[in-house]
PDB file of C-alpha atoms in Angstrom:
ATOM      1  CA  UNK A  12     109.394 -15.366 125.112  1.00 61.00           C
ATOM      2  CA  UNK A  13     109.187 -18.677 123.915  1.00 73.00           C
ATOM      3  CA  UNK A  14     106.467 -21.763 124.475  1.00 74.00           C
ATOM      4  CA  UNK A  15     108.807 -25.505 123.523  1.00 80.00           C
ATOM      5  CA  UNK A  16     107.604 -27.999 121.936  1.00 85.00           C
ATOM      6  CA  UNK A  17     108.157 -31.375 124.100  1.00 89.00           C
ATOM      7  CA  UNK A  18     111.649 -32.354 122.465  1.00 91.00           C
ATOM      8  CA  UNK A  19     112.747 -28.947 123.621  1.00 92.00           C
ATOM      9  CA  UNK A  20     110.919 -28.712 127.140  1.00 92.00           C
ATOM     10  CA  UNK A  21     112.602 -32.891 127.349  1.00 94.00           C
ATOM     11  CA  UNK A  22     116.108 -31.409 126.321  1.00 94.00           C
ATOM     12  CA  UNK A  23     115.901 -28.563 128.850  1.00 93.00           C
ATOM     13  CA  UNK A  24     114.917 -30.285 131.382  1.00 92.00           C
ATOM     14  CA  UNK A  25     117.649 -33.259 130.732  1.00 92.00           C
ATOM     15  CA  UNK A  26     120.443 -30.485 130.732  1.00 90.00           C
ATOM     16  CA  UNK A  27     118.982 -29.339 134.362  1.00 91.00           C
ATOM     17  CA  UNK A  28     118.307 -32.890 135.543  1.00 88.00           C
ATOM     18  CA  UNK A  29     121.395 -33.808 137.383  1.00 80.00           C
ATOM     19  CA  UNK A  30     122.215 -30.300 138.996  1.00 83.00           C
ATOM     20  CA  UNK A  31     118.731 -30.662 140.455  1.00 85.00           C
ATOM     21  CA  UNK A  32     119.368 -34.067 141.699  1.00 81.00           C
ATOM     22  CA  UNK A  33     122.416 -33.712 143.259  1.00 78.00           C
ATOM     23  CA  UNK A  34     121.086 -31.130 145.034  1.00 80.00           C
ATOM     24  CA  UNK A  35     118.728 -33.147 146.748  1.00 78.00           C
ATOM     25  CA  UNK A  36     119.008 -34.112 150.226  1.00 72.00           C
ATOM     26  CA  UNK A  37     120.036 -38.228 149.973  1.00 70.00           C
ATOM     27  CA  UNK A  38     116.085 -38.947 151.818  1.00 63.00           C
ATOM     28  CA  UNK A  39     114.704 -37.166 148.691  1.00 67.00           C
ATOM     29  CA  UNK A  40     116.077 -39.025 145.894  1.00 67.00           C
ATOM     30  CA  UNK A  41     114.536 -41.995 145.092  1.00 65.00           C
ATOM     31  CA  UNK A  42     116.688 -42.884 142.217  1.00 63.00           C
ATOM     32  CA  UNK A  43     120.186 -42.284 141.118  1.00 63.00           C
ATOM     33  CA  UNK A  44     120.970 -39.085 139.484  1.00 69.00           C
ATOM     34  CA  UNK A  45     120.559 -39.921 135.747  1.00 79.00           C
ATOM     35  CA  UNK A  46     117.890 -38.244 133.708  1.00 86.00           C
ATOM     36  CA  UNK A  47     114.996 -40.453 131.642  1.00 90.00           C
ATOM     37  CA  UNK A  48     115.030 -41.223 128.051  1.00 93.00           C
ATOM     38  CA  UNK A  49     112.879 -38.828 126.170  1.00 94.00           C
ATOM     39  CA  UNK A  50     110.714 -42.178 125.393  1.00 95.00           C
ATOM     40  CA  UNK A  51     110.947 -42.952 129.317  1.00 95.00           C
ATOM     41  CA  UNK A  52     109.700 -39.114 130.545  1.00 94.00           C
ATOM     42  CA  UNK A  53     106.904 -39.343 128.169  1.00 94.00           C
ATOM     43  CA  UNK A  54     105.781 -42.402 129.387  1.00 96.00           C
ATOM     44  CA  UNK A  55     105.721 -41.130 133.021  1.00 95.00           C
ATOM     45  CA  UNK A  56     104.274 -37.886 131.735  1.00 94.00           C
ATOM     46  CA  UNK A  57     101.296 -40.055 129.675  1.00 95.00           C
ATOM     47  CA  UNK A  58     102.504 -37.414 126.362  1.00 94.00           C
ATOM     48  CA  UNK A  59     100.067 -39.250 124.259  1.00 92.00           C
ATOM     49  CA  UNK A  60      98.949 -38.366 120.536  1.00 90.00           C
ATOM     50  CA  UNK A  61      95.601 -37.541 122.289  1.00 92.00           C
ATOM     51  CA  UNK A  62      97.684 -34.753 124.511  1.00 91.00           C
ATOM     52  CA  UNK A  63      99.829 -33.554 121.333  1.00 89.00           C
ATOM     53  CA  UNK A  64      96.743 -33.112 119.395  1.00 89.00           C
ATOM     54  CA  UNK A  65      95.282 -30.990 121.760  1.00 89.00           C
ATOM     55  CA  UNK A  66      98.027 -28.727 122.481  1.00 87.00           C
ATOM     56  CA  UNK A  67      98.317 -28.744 119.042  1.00 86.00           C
ATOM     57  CA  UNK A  68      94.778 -27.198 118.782  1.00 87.00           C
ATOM     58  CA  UNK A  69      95.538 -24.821 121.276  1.00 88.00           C
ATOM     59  CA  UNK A  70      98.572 -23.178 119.565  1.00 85.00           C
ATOM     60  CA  UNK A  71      97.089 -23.079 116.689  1.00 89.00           C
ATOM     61  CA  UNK A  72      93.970 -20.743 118.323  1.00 88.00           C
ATOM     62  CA  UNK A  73      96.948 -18.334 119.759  1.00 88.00           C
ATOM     63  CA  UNK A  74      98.551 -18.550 116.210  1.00 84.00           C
ATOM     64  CA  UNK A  75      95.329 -17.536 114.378  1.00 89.00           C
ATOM     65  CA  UNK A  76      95.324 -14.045 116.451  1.00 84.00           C
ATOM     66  CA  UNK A  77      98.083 -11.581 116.068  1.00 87.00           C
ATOM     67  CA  UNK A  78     100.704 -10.738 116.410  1.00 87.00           C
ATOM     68  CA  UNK A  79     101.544 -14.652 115.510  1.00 84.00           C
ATOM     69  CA  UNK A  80      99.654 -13.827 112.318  1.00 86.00           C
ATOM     70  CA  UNK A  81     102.684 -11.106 111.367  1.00 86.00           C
ATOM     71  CA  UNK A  82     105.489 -13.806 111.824  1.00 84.00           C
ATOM     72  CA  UNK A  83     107.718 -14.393 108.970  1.00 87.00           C
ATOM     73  CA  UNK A  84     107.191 -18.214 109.420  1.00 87.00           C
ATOM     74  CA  UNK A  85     103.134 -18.520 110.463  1.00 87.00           C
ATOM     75  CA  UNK A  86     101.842 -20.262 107.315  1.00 90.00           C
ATOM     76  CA  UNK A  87     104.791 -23.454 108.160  1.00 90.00           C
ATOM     77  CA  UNK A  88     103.955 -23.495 111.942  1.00 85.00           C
ATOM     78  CA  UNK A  89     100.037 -22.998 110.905  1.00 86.00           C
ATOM     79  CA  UNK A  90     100.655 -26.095 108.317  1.00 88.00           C
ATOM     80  CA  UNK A  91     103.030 -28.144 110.926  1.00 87.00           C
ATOM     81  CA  UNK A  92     100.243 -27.870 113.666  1.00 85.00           C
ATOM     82  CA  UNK A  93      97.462 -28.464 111.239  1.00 88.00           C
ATOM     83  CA  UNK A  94      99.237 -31.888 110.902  1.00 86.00           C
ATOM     84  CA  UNK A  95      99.566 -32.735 113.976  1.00 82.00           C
ATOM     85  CA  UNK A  96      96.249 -31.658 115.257  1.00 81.00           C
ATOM     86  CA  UNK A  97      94.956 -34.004 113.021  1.00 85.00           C
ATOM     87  CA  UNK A  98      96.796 -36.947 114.223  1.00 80.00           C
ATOM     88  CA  UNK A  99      94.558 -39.979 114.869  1.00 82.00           C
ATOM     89  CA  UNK A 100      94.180 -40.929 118.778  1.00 84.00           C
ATOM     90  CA  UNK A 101      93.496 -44.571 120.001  1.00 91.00           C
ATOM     91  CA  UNK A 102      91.212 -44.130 122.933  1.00 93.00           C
ATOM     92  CA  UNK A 103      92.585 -47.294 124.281  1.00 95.00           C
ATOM     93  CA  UNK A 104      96.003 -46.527 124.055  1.00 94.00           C
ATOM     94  CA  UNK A 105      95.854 -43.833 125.518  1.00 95.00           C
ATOM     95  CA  UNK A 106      93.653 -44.651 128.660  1.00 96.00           C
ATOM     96  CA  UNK A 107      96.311 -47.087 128.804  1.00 97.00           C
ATOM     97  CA  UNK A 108      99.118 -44.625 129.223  1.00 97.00           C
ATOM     98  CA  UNK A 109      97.046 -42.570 131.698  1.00 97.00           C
ATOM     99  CA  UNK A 110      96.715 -45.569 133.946  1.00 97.00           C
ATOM    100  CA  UNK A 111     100.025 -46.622 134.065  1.00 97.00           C
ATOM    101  CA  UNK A 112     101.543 -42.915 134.403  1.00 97.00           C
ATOM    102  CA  UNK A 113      98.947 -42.227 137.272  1.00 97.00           C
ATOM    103  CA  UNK A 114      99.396 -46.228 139.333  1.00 97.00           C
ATOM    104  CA  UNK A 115     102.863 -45.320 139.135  1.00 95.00           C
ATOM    105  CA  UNK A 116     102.652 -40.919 140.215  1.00 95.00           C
ATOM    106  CA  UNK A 117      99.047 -40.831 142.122  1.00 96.00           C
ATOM    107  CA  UNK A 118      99.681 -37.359 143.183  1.00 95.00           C
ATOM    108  CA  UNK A 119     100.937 -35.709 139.496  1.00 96.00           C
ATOM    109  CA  UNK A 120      98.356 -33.217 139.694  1.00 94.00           C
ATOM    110  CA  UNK A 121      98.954 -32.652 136.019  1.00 94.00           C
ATOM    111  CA  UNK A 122      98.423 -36.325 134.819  1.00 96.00           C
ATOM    112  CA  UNK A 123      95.152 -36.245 137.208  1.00 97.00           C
ATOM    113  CA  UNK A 124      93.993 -32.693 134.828  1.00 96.00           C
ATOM    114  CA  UNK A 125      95.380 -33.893 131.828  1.00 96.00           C
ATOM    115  CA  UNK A 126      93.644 -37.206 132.287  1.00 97.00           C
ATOM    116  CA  UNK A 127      90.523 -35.474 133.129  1.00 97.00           C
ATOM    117  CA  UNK A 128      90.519 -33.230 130.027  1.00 95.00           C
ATOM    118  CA  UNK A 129      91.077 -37.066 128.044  1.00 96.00           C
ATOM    119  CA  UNK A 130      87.836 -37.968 130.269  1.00 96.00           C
ATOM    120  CA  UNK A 131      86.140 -34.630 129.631  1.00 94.00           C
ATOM    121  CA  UNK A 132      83.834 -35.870 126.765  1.00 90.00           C
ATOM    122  CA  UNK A 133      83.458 -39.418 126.998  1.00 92.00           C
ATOM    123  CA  UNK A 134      82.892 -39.705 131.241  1.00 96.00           C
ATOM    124  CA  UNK A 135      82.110 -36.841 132.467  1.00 95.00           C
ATOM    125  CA  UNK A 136      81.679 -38.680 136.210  1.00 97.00           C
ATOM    126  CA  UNK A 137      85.367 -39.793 135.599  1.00 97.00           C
ATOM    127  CA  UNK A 138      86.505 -36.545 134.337  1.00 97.00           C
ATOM    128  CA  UNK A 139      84.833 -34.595 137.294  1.00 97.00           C
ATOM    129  CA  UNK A 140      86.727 -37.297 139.681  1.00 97.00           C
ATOM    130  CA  UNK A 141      90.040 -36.369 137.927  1.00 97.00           C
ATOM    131  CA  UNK A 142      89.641 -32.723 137.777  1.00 97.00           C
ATOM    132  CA  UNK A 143      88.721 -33.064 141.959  1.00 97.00           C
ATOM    133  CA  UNK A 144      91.883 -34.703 142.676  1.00 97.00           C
ATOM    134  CA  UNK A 145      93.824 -32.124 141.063  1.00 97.00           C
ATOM    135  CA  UNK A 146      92.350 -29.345 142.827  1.00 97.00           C
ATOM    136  CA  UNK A 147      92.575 -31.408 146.003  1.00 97.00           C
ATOM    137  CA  UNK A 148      96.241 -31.405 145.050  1.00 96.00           C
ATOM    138  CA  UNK A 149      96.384 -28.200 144.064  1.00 92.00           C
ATOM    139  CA  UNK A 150      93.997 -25.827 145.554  1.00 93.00           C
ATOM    140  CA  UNK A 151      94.733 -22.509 144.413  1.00 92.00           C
ATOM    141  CA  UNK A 152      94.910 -23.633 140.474  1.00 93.00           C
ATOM    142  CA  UNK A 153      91.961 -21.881 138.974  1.00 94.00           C
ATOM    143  CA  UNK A 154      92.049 -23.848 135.506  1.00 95.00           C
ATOM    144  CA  UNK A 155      91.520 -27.046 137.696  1.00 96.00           C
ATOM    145  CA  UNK A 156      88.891 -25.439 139.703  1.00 97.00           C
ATOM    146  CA  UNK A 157      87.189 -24.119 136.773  1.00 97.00           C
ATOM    147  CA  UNK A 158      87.359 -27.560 134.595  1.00 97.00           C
ATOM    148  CA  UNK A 159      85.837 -29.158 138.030  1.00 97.00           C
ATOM    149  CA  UNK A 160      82.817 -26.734 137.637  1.00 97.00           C
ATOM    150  CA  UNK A 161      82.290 -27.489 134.179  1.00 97.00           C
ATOM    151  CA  UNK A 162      82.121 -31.211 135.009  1.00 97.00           C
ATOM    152  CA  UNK A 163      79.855 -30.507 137.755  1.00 97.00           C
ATOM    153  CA  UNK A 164      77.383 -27.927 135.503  1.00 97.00           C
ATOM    154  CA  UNK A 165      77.818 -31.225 132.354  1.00 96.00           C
ATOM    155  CA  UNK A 166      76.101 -33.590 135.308  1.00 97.00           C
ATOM    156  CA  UNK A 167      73.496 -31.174 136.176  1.00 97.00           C
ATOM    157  CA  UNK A 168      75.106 -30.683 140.130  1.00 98.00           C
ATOM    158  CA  UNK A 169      74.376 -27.343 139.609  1.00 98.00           C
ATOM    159  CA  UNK A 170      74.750 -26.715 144.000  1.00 98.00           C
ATOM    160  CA  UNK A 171      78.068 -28.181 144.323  1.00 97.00           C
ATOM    161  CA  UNK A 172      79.559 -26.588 140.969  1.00 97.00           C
ATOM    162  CA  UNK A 173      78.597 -23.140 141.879  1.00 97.00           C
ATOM    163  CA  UNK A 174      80.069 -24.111 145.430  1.00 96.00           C
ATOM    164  CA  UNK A 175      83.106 -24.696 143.730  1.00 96.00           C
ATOM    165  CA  UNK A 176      82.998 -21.832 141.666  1.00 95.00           C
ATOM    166  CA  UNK A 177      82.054 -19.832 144.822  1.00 95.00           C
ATOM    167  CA  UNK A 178      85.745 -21.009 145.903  1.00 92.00           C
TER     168      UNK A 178
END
């Protein structure tokens, strides 16, 4: 059981890259069968310092319960995500990469939830938007569902969010 970091979910998923491609059916593949840079996939996948930081945050709340608390090595993965949680995050910047991921991949369902989560506390309206087009994408998702709701209950459309919880 094992949760990679991005280098090793990007290296995996170079390795499998071209077997998957050349599996394809010739309407399906939109580009020839060579994998992305690890700069390029981030890019597509918006992997900003806002998105490390809060995965960061998140492994570190696993890691604070046990049994991650009994592993040999918990104080250097406590200290290395302690450092990267608190890595600095240009709003900008990174409302830059969302746009350009999401122009280029309208239908990512994950760039539309991750985006919303970047949304989350600064537009809720926009966040709520997001988190609706990745349950439209998605319907069964539950997380996406249940970050829609929260939107919803944040801008007081208390009907429609219990709808949706409802659902």
């Amino acid at each position: 059981h094992v949760h990679m970091n991005p280098r090793g979910n990007y290296l995996l998923a170079r390795e499998l890259f071209a077997r998957v491609a050349n599996r394809l059916a010739v309407e399906m593949r939109q580009h020839p069968a060579v994998a992305p840079t690890e700069a390029e996939a981030e890019r597509m996948l918006a992997l900003t310092a806002f998105d490390r930081r809060r995965v960061s945050n998140q492994v570190l709340a696993w890691l604070s319960q046990a049994p991650f608390t009994y592993q040999l090595n918990h104080d250097q993965q406590v200290r290395e995500l302690q450092h990267q949680a608190a890595t600095l995050v240009d709003i900008q910047e990174t409302a830059t990469a969302y746009h350009w991921a999401i122009v280029r991949y309208p239908a990512d369902r994950w760039l539309r939830f991750n985006h919303g989560a970047f949304l989350e506390q600064r537009d809720p309206s926009a966040a709520m938007a997001e988190f609706r087009r990745a349950v439209d994408l998605l319907p069964n998702n539950y997380v996406a569902r249940e970050k829609l709701v929260d939107a919803l209950l944040q801008l007081r459309k208390f009907d429609e969010a219990l709808a949706q919880a409802h659902e």
